[in-house]
Amino acid sequence: MELFETVNDIKEYLKTKKEEGLTIGFVPTMGALHEGHLSLFREAKEENDLVVASIFINPSQFNNQSDLEKYPRTLETDLKKLEEQGCNVVFHPSVEEMYPEPDTTEFDFGNLDKVLEGEFRPGHFNGVASVVKKLFEIIKPDRAYFGLKDFQQLLIIHKMIKDFDCPVELVPCAIVREKNGLAMSSRNELLSKSERKQASLIYKTLKFIKVQAGFQPIHELKNYVEREFKRKNMKLEYFEIVDMYTLEPLTTWLGSKNVITCIAVQVGNVRLIDNIILFS
Ligand code: PAF
């Protein structure tokens, strides 16, 4: 496995690989790799000649300094895991390498970055899009792999690819869950044992909603979820039932198609998100 820390070095290396006709599958990460990430690597490995990972904790997508500081950093174990997955190339740049100049790119995602996560994390998706665009320009992948857990991020990247004609195929990958249903996330590392147990309410709730979808009125389901989290002393940031493409909230199940429910919950000091597709 090759490790690169500078833009020029990795660009040059991948240029020769492209000239040899090899296809590149790219998995961007911020490290603290878990089974969810590894499933992306396995998929990328099957569909491409070369798999490239990036490990870069992108400051511009953190709207909260303490969230950035406490983000888990586990480079040595990450590299080991990547090697075991048969990853071919890792890009691990410094902040100065990625942003020699302050990042001032402004994207227009319409409503997509204003709602759900966007409401609670202003500027987050602008930061995500700007680093992913930069990474695409450096790596020039044929395919890029993103997990469905960050569903809104996936929509944002999809729009960015379309708006900028990025020559890359976006490959959405299924959510991987822990035994108790908790969606795999690097942030799970920060949960205590009891918080981890508490957090299982998130997926339990989503599964319940999936069963009730189409039968119980939406406002009643929303009230139920709010009550349940309050009863368990957990801070529900949002629970929304929305159109899968526009993220507009639904008020009725009439003609329901392409519907997803998204949730964000604060468990202790850790913010967790999850979702489940109700109708596709
Ligand atoms: O999903 C993530 O880990 C990050 O948002 C990404 C896509 C690597 C960009 O920093």
Coordinates of C-alpha atoms and ligand atoms in Angstrom, one line a residue:
M1 CA 0.0 0.0 0.0
E2 CA 1.3 3.4 -1.0
L3 CA 1.0 6.4 1.4
F4 CA 1.1 10.0 0.0
E5 CA 1.0 13.2 1.9
T6 CA 1.3 15.7 -0.9
V7 CA -1.0 16.6 -3.7
N8 CA 1.7 16.6 -6.4
D9 CA 3.1 13.1 -5.4
I10 CA -0.3 11.4 -5.4
K11 CA -1.4 13.2 -8.6
E12 CA 1.8 12.0 -10.4
Y13 CA 1.5 8.4 -9.1
L14 CA -2.2 8.1 -10.2
K15 CA -1.5 9.8 -13.5
T16 CA 0.8 6.9 -14.5
K17 CA -1.8 4.4 -13.2
K18 CA -4.5 6.0 -15.4
E19 CA -2.2 5.9 -18.4
E20 CA -1.9 2.2 -17.8
G21 CA -5.7 2.0 -18.2
L22 CA -6.5 1.2 -14.5
T23 CA -9.8 2.3 -13.1
I24 CA -9.8 4.0 -9.7
G25 CA -12.4 3.6 -6.9
F26 CA -12.2 6.3 -4.2
V27 CA -13.3 6.2 -0.6
P28 CA -13.0 9.6 1.1
T29 CA -12.8 9.3 4.9
M30 CA -11.9 11.3 8.0
G31 CA -10.3 8.2 9.5
A32 CA -11.4 6.4 12.7
L33 CA -12.4 3.6 10.3
H34 CA -15.1 1.1 11.3
E35 CA -17.0 -1.7 9.6
G36 CA -19.1 0.8 7.8
H37 CA -16.1 2.2 6.0
L38 CA -14.6 -1.2 5.4
S39 CA -17.8 -2.2 3.5
L40 CA -17.2 0.7 1.2
F41 CA -13.7 -0.5 0.5
R42 CA -14.9 -4.0 -0.2
E43 CA -17.4 -2.7 -2.7
A44 CA -14.7 -0.4 -4.3
K45 CA -12.3 -3.3 -4.5
E46 CA -14.8 -5.4 -6.4
E47 CA -15.5 -2.8 -9.0
N48 CA -12.2 -1.1 -9.7
D49 CA -8.5 -2.0 -10.5
L50 CA -7.2 0.4 -7.9
V51 CA -8.7 1.5 -4.6
V52 CA -7.7 4.9 -3.1
A53 CA -8.6 6.1 0.4
S54 CA -8.2 9.6 1.8
I55 CA -7.9 10.2 5.5
F56 CA -8.4 13.9 6.1
I57 CA -10.2 15.5 9.0
N58 CA -11.6 18.5 7.2
P59 CA -11.8 21.5 9.5
S60 CA -14.1 23.4 7.1
Q61 CA -16.9 21.0 7.7
F62 CA -16.9 21.4 11.5
N63 CA -19.1 24.3 12.6
N64 CA -18.1 23.6 16.2
Q65 CA -14.5 23.7 17.3
S66 CA -14.9 21.3 20.2
D67 CA -16.5 18.7 17.8
L68 CA -13.4 19.0 15.6
E69 CA -11.0 18.7 18.6
K70 CA -12.7 15.6 19.9
Y71 CA -13.0 13.8 16.6
P72 CA -11.2 10.4 17.0
R73 CA -7.8 10.2 15.4
T74 CA -6.5 6.7 14.9
L75 CA -4.1 6.8 12.0
E76 CA -2.0 3.8 12.8
T77 CA -4.9 1.4 13.2
D78 CA -6.6 2.9 10.2
L79 CA -3.6 2.2 8.0
K80 CA -3.5 -1.4 9.3
K81 CA -7.2 -1.9 8.5
L82 CA -6.8 -0.4 5.0
E83 CA -3.8 -2.7 4.3
E84 CA -6.0 -5.7 5.4
Q85 CA -8.7 -4.6 3.0
G86 CA -6.3 -4.5 0.1
C87 CA -6.5 -0.8 -0.3
N88 CA -3.8 0.3 -2.8
V89 CA -3.2 4.0 -2.1
V90 CA -3.8 6.3 0.9
F91 CA -3.8 10.0 0.7
H92 CA -3.2 11.7 4.1
P93 CA -2.5 15.4 3.6
S94 CA -2.1 18.0 6.2
V95 CA -4.5 20.9 6.5
E96 CA -1.9 23.3 4.9
E97 CA -1.4 20.9 2.0
M98 CA -5.2 20.8 1.3
Y99 CA -5.8 24.5 2.0
P100 CA -2.7 26.5 1.2
E101 CA -5.1 29.4 1.0
P102 CA -8.2 29.8 3.1
D103 CA -11.2 28.0 1.6
T104 CA -13.7 30.5 0.3
T105 CA -15.7 28.3 -2.2
E106 CA -19.4 29.0 -1.9
F107 CA -21.8 26.4 -3.3
D108 CA -25.5 26.9 -4.0
F109 CA -27.5 23.8 -3.0
G110 CA -30.8 25.5 -2.8
N111 CA -32.9 24.0 0.0
L112 CA -30.8 20.8 0.3
D113 CA -28.2 22.3 2.7
K114 CA -30.7 24.4 4.7
V115 CA -32.8 21.7 6.3
L116 CA -32.1 18.8 8.7
E117 CA -28.3 18.7 9.3
G118 CA -28.0 22.0 7.5
E119 CA -30.2 23.7 10.1
F120 CA -28.2 22.5 13.0
R121 CA -24.7 22.6 11.4
P122 CA -24.6 25.8 9.3
G123 CA -21.8 25.7 6.7
H124 CA -21.2 22.0 7.2
F125 CA -22.2 20.9 3.7
N126 CA -20.4 23.8 2.1
G127 CA -17.2 22.4 3.8
V128 CA -18.0 18.8 2.8
A129 CA -18.6 19.7 -0.9
S130 CA -15.6 21.9 -1.1
V131 CA -13.2 19.2 0.2
V132 CA -14.8 16.4 -1.8
K133 CA -14.6 18.5 -5.0
K134 CA -10.9 19.2 -4.3
L135 CA -10.3 15.5 -3.6
F136 CA -12.0 14.5 -6.8
E137 CA -9.8 16.9 -8.7
I138 CA -6.7 15.4 -7.1
I139 CA -7.6 11.7 -7.3
K140 CA -9.7 11.8 -10.5
P141 CA -11.6 8.6 -9.5
D142 CA -13.9 6.7 -11.9
R143 CA -16.2 5.8 -8.9
A144 CA -16.6 7.3 -5.5
Y145 CA -18.2 5.4 -2.6
F146 CA -20.4 7.1 0.1
G147 CA -22.4 5.5 2.9
L148 CA -26.2 6.0 3.0
K149 CA -26.0 6.8 6.7
D150 CA -25.1 10.4 5.7
F151 CA -28.0 10.5 3.3
Q152 CA -28.1 14.3 3.1
Q153 CA -24.4 14.4 2.3
L154 CA -25.0 11.9 -0.5
L155 CA -27.6 14.2 -2.0
I156 CA -25.3 17.2 -1.7
I157 CA -22.4 15.3 -3.4
H158 CA -24.8 14.1 -6.1
K159 CA -25.8 17.8 -6.8
M160 CA -22.2 18.9 -6.7
I161 CA -21.2 16.2 -9.3
K162 CA -24.1 17.3 -11.5
D163 CA -23.5 21.0 -11.2
F164 CA -19.8 20.8 -11.9
D165 CA -19.9 17.9 -14.4
C166 CA -17.5 16.0 -12.3
P167 CA -16.5 12.9 -14.3
V168 CA -17.2 10.4 -11.5
E169 CA -19.8 7.8 -10.7
L170 CA -21.3 8.2 -7.3
V171 CA -21.9 4.8 -5.6
P172 CA -24.2 4.9 -2.5
C173 CA -23.5 2.0 -0.1
A174 CA -25.9 0.4 2.5
I175 CA -25.8 1.4 6.2
V176 CA -23.8 -1.0 8.3
R177 CA -25.2 -1.5 11.9
E178 CA -23.9 -2.7 15.2
K179 CA -25.6 -5.7 16.8
N180 CA -28.1 -3.4 18.7
G181 CA -29.0 -1.6 15.4
L182 CA -26.9 1.5 16.0
A183 CA -25.6 2.8 12.7
M184 CA -21.8 2.5 12.5
S185 CA -20.1 5.9 12.9
S186 CA -16.7 7.1 14.0
R187 CA -18.6 9.0 16.6
N188 CA -19.8 5.8 18.3
E189 CA -16.2 5.5 19.7
L190 CA -17.0 8.5 21.9
L191 CA -20.0 6.8 23.5
S192 CA -19.8 5.2 26.9
K193 CA -21.2 1.7 27.4
S194 CA -24.5 2.9 28.8
E195 CA -24.8 5.6 26.1
R196 CA -24.3 3.0 23.4
K197 CA -27.1 1.0 24.9
Q198 CA -29.3 4.1 25.1
A199 CA -28.6 5.0 21.5
S200 CA -30.2 1.7 20.3
L201 CA -33.5 3.6 20.7
I202 CA -32.7 5.4 17.5
Y203 CA -32.9 2.4 15.2
K204 CA -35.7 0.8 17.2
T205 CA -37.7 4.0 16.6
L206 CA -36.9 4.1 12.9
K207 CA -38.0 0.5 12.5
F208 CA -41.3 1.2 14.3
I209 CA -41.9 4.2 12.0
K210 CA -41.3 2.0 9.0
V211 CA -44.0 -0.4 10.1
Q212 CA -46.5 2.5 10.9
A213 CA -45.7 4.5 7.7
G214 CA -48.8 4.9 5.6
F215 CA -51.1 3.9 8.4
Q216 CA -50.7 6.5 11.2
P217 CA -50.9 10.2 10.5
I218 CA -47.5 11.8 10.1
H219 CA -48.0 14.4 12.8
E220 CA -49.0 11.7 15.3
L221 CA -45.9 9.7 14.5
K222 CA -43.8 12.8 15.0
N223 CA -45.4 13.5 18.4
Y224 CA -44.9 9.9 19.4
V225 CA -41.1 10.0 18.6
E226 CA -40.7 13.4 20.4
R227 CA -42.4 11.9 23.5
E228 CA -40.4 8.7 23.4
F229 CA -37.0 10.5 23.4
K230 CA -38.2 12.9 26.0
R231 CA -39.3 10.0 28.2
K232 CA -35.8 8.5 27.9
N233 CA -34.1 11.8 28.6
M234 CA -32.5 11.9 25.2
K235 CA -32.2 15.2 23.2
L236 CA -33.9 14.8 19.9
E237 CA -32.6 17.4 17.5
Y238 CA -34.9 16.5 14.7
F239 CA -37.1 13.8 13.4
E240 CA -38.5 14.4 9.9
I241 CA -40.3 12.5 7.3
V242 CA -39.2 14.0 4.0
D243 CA -39.1 13.5 0.2
M244 CA -36.0 11.5 -0.6
Y245 CA -34.8 13.9 -3.4
T246 CA -35.9 17.4 -2.2
L247 CA -35.9 16.8 1.6
E248 CA -39.2 18.7 1.7
P249 CA -41.2 17.5 4.7
L250 CA -44.3 15.5 4.1
T251 CA -47.6 16.2 5.8
T252 CA -49.6 13.4 4.4
W253 CA -49.0 9.8 3.1
L254 CA -51.2 10.4 0.1
G255 CA -49.3 9.3 -3.1
S256 CA -46.2 8.5 -1.0
K257 CA -43.2 7.6 -3.0
N258 CA -39.5 8.2 -2.4
V259 CA -39.9 8.9 1.3
I260 CA -37.2 8.8 3.9
T261 CA -37.2 9.6 7.6
C262 CA -34.1 11.2 9.1
I263 CA -33.2 11.6 12.7
A264 CA -30.5 13.4 14.8
V265 CA -30.1 12.7 18.5
Q266 CA -27.7 14.0 21.1
V267 CA -26.6 11.1 23.3
G268 CA -24.5 12.5 26.1
N269 CA -22.0 14.7 24.3
V270 CA -22.2 12.8 21.0
R271 CA -24.4 13.7 18.1
L272 CA -25.8 10.7 16.2
I273 CA -27.7 10.7 12.9
D274 CA -29.6 7.9 11.2
N275 CA -32.3 7.3 8.6
I276 CA -34.5 4.7 7.0
I277 CA -36.2 4.7 3.6
L278 CA -40.0 4.3 4.1
F279 CA -41.1 4.2 0.5
S280 CA -38.9 4.0 -2.6
Ligands
PAF1 O1 -18.4 11.4 5.4 C1 -17.2 11.8 5.8 O2 -16.5 11.1 6.4 C2 -16.8 13.2 5.3 O3 -17.8 14.1 5.3 C3 -16.0 13.2 4.0 C4 -17.0 12.8 2.8 C5 -14.8 12.3 4.0 C6 -15.6 14.6 3.6 O4 -14.7 15.1 4.6

